[in-house]
Tab-separated table of N, CA and C in Angstrom:
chain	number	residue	atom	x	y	z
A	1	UNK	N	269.707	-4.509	-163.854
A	1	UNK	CA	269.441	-5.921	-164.051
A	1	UNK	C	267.946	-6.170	-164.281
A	2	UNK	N	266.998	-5.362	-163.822
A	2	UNK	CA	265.596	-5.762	-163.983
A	2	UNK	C	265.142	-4.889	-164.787
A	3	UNK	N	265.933	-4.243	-165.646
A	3	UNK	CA	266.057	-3.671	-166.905
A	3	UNK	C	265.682	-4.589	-168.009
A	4	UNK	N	267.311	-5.228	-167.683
A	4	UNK	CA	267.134	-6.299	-168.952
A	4	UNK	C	266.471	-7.453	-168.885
A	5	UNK	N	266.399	-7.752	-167.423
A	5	UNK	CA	265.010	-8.861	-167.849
A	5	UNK	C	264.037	-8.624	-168.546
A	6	UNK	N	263.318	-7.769	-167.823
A	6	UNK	CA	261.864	-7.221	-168.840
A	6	UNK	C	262.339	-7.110	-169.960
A	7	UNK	N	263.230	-6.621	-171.042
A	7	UNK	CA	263.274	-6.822	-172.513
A	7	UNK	C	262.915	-7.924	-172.863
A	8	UNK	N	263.336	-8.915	-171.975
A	8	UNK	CA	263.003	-10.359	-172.504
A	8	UNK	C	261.517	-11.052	-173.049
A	9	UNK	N	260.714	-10.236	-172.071
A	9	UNK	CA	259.505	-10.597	-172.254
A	9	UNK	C	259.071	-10.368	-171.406
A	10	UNK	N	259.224	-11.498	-170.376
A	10	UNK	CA	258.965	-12.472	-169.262
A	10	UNK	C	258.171	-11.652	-168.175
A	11	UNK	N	257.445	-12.276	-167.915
A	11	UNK	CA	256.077	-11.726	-166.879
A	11	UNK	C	256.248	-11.843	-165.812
A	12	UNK	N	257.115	-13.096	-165.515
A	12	UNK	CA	257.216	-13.490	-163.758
A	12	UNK	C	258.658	-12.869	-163.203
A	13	UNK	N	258.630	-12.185	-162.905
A	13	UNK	CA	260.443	-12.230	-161.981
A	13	UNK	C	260.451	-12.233	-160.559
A	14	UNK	N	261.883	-12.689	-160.389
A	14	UNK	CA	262.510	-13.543	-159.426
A	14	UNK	C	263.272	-12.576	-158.652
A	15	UNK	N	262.824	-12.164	-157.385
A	15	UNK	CA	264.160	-10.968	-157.091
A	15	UNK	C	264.363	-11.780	-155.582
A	16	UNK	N	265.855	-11.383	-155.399
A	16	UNK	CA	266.122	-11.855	-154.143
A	16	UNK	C	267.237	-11.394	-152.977
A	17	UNK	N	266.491	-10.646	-152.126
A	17	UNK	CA	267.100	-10.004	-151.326
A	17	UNK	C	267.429	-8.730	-152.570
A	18	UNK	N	266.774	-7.725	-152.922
A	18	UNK	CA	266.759	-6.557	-153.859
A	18	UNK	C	267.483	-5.334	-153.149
A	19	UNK	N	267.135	-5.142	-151.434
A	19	UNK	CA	267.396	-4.504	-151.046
A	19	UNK	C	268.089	-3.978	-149.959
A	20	UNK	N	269.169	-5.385	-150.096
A	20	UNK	CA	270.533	-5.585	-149.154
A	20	UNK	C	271.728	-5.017	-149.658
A	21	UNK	N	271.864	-3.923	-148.960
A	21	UNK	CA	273.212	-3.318	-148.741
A	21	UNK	C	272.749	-2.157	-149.432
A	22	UNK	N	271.735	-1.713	-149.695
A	22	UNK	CA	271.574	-0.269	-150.712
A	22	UNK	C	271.433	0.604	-149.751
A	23	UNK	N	271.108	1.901	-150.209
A	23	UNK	CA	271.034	3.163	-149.444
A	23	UNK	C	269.209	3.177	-149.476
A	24	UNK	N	268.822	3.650	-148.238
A	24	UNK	CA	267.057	4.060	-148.346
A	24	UNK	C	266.665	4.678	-149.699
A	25	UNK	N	266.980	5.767	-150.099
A	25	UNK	CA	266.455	6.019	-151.342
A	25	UNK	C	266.819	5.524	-152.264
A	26	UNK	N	267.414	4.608	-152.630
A	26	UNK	CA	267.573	3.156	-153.642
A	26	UNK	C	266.576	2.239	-153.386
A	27	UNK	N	266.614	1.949	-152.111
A	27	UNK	CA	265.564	1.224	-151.481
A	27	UNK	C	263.870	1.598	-151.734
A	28	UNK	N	264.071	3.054	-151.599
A	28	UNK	CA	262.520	3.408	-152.025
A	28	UNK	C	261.731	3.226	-153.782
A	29	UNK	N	262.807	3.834	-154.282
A	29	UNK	CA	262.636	3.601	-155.702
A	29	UNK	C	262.487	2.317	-155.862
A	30	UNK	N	263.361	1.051	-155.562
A	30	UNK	CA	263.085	-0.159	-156.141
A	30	UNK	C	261.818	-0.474	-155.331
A	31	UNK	N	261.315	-0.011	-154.394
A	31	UNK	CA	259.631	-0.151	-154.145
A	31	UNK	C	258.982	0.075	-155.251
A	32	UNK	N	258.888	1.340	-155.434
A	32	UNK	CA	258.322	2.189	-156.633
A	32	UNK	C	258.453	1.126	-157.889
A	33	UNK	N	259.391	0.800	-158.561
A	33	UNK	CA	259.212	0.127	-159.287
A	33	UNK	C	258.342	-1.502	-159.551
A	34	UNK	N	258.716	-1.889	-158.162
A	34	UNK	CA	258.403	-3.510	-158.086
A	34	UNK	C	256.714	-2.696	-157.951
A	35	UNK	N	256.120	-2.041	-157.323
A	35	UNK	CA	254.750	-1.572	-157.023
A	35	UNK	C	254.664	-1.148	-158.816
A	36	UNK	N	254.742	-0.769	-159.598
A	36	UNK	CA	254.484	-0.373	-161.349
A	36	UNK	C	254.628	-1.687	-161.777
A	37	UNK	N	255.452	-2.492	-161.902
A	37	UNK	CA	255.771	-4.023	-162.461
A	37	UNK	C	254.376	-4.493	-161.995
A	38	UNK	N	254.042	-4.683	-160.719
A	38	UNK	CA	252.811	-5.399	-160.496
A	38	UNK	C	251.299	-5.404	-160.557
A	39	UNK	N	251.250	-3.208	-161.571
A	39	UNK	CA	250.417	-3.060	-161.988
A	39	UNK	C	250.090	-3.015	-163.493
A	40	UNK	N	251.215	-3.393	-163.945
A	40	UNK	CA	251.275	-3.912	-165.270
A	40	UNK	C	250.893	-5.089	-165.114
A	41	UNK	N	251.080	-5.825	-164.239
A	41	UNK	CA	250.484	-7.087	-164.366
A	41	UNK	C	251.396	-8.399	-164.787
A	42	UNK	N	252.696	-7.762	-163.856
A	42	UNK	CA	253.884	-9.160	-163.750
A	42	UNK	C	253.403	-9.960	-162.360
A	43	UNK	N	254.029	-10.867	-162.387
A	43	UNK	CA	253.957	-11.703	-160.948
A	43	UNK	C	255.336	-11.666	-160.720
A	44	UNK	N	255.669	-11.303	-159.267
A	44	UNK	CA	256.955	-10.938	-158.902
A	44	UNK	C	257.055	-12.152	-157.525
A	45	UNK	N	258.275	-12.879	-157.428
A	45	UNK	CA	258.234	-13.505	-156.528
A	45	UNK	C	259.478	-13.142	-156.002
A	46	UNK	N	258.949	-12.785	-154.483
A	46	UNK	CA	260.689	-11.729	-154.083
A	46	UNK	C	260.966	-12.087	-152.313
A	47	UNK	N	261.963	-12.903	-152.417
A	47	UNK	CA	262.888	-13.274	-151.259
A	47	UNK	C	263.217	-11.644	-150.351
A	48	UNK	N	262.596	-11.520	-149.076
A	48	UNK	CA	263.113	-10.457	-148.807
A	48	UNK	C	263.212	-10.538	-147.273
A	49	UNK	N	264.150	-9.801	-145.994
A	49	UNK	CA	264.185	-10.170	-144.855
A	49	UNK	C	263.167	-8.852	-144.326
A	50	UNK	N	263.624	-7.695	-145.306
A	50	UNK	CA	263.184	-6.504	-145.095
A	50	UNK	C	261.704	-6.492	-144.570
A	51	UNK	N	260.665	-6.965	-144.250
A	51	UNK	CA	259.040	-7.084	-143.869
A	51	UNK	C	258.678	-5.568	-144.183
A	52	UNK	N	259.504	-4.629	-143.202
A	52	UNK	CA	258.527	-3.157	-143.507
A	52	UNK	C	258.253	-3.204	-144.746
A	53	UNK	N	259.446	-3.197	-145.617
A	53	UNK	CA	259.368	-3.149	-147.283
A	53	UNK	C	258.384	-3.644	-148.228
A	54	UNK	N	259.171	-4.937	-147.663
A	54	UNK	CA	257.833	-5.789	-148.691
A	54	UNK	C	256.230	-5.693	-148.442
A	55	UNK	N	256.044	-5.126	-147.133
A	55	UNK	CA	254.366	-5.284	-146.451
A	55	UNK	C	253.564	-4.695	-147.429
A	56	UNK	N	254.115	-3.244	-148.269
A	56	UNK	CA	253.431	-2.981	-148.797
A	56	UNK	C	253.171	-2.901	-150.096
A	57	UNK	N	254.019	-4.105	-150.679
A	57	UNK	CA	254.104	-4.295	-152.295
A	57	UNK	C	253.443	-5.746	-152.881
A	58	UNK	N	253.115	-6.800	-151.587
A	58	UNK	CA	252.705	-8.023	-151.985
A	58	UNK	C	251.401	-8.327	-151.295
A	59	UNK	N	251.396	-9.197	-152.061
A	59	UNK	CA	249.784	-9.395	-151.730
A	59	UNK	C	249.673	-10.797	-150.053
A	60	UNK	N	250.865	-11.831	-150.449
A	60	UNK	CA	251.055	-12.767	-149.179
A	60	UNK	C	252.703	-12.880	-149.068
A	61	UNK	N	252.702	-13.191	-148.268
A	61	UNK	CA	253.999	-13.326	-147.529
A	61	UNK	C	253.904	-15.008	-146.693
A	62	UNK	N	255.155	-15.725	-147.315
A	62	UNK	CA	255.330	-16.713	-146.342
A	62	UNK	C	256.880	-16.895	-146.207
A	63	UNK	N	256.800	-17.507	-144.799
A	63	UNK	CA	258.199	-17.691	-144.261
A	63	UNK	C	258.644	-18.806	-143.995
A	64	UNK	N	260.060	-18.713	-144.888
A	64	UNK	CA	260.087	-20.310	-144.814
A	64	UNK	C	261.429	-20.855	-143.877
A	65	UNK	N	261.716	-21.761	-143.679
A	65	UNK	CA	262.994	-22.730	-142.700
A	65	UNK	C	262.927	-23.514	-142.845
A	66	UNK	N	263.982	-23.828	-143.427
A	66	UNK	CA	264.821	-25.785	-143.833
A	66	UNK	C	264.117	-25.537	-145.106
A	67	UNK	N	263.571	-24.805	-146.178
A	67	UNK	CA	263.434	-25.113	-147.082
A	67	UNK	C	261.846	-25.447	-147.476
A	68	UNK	N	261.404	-25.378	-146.264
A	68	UNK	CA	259.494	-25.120	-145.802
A	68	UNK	C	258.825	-24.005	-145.232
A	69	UNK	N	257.543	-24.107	-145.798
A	69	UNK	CA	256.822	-22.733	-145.588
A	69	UNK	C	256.318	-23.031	-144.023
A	70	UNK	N	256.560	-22.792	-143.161
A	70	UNK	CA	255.926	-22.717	-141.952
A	70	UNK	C	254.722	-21.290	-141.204
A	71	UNK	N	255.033	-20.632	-142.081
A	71	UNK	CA	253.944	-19.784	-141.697
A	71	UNK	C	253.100	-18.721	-143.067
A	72	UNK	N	252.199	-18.338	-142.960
A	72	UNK	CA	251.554	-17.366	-143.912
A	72	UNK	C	251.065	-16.285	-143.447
A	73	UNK	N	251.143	-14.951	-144.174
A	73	UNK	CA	250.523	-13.725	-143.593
A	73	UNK	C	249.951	-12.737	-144.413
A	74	UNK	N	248.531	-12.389	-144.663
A	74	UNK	CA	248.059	-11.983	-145.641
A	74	UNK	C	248.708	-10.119	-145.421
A	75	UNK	N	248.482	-9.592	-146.819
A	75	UNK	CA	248.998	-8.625	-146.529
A	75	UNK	C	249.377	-7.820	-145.256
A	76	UNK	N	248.346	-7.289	-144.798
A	76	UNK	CA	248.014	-6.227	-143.430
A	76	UNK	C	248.950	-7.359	-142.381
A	77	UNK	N	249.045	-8.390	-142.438
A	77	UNK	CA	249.564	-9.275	-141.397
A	77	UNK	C	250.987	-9.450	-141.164
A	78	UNK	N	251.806	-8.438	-142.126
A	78	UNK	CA	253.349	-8.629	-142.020
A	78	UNK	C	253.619	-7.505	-140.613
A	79	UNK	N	252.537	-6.603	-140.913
A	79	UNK	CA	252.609	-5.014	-139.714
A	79	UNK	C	251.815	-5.274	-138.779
A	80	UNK	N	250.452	-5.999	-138.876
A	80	UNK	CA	249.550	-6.357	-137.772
A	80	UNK	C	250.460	-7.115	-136.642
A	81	UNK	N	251.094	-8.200	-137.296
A	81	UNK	CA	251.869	-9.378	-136.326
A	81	UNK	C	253.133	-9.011	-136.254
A	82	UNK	N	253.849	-8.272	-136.254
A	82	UNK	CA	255.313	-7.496	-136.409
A	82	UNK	C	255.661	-8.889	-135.184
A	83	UNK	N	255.481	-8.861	-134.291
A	83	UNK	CA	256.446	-9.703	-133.021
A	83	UNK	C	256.654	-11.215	-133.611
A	84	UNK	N	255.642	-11.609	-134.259
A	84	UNK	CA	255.216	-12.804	-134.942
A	84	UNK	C	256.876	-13.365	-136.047
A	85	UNK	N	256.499	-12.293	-136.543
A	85	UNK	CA	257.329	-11.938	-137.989
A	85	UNK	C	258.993	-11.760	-137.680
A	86	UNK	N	259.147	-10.529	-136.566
A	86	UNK	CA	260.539	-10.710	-135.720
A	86	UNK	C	260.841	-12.109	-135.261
A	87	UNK	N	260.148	-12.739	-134.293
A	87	UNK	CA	260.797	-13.815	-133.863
A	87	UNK	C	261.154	-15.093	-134.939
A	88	UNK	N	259.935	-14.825	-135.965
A	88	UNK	CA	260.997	-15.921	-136.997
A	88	UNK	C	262.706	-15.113	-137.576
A	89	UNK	N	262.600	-13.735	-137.691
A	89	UNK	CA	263.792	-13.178	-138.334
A	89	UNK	C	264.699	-13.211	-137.436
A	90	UNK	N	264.224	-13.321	-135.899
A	90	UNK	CA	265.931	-13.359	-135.154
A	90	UNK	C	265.812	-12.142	-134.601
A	91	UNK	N	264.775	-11.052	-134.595
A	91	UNK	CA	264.797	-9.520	-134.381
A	91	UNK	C	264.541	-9.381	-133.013
């Protein structure tokens, strides 16, 4: 699927929840990739619950409820604040 987007053109993509229900090394590769997409120089905006994952592919992270951003965490801050980050996920 993020195959054929990129044919399209399109610079920005939209991923959401990428890496629910896959196996770890599915999981790793679609790191690998979203980390190449963003050194080409797409903007990726990606819904994810996963934190380990995403910590090290984006630049900010915010978390949102009811549909609002209630908190922000610059990179290093998804692993710095882990308890922070759990108690919004329910962990």
């Amino acid at each position: 699927a993020i195959a054929r987007i990129l044919r399209t053109g399109a610079k920005l993509l939209l991923l959401d929840e990428p890496t629910e229900g896959l196996a770890p090394v599915i999981v790793e590769r679609i790191g690998q990739i979203i980390q190449l997409l963003r050194q080409r120089g797409y903007t990726i905006l990606l819904v994810e619950q996963n934190f380990r994952f995403v910590s090290r592919l984006v630049d900010r992270s915010y978390v949102m409820e009811h549909g609002r951003i209630v908190d922000e965490f610059d990179q290093n801050g998804l692993l710095t604040q882990a308890d922070r980050v759990k108690a919004y996920l329910g962990i």
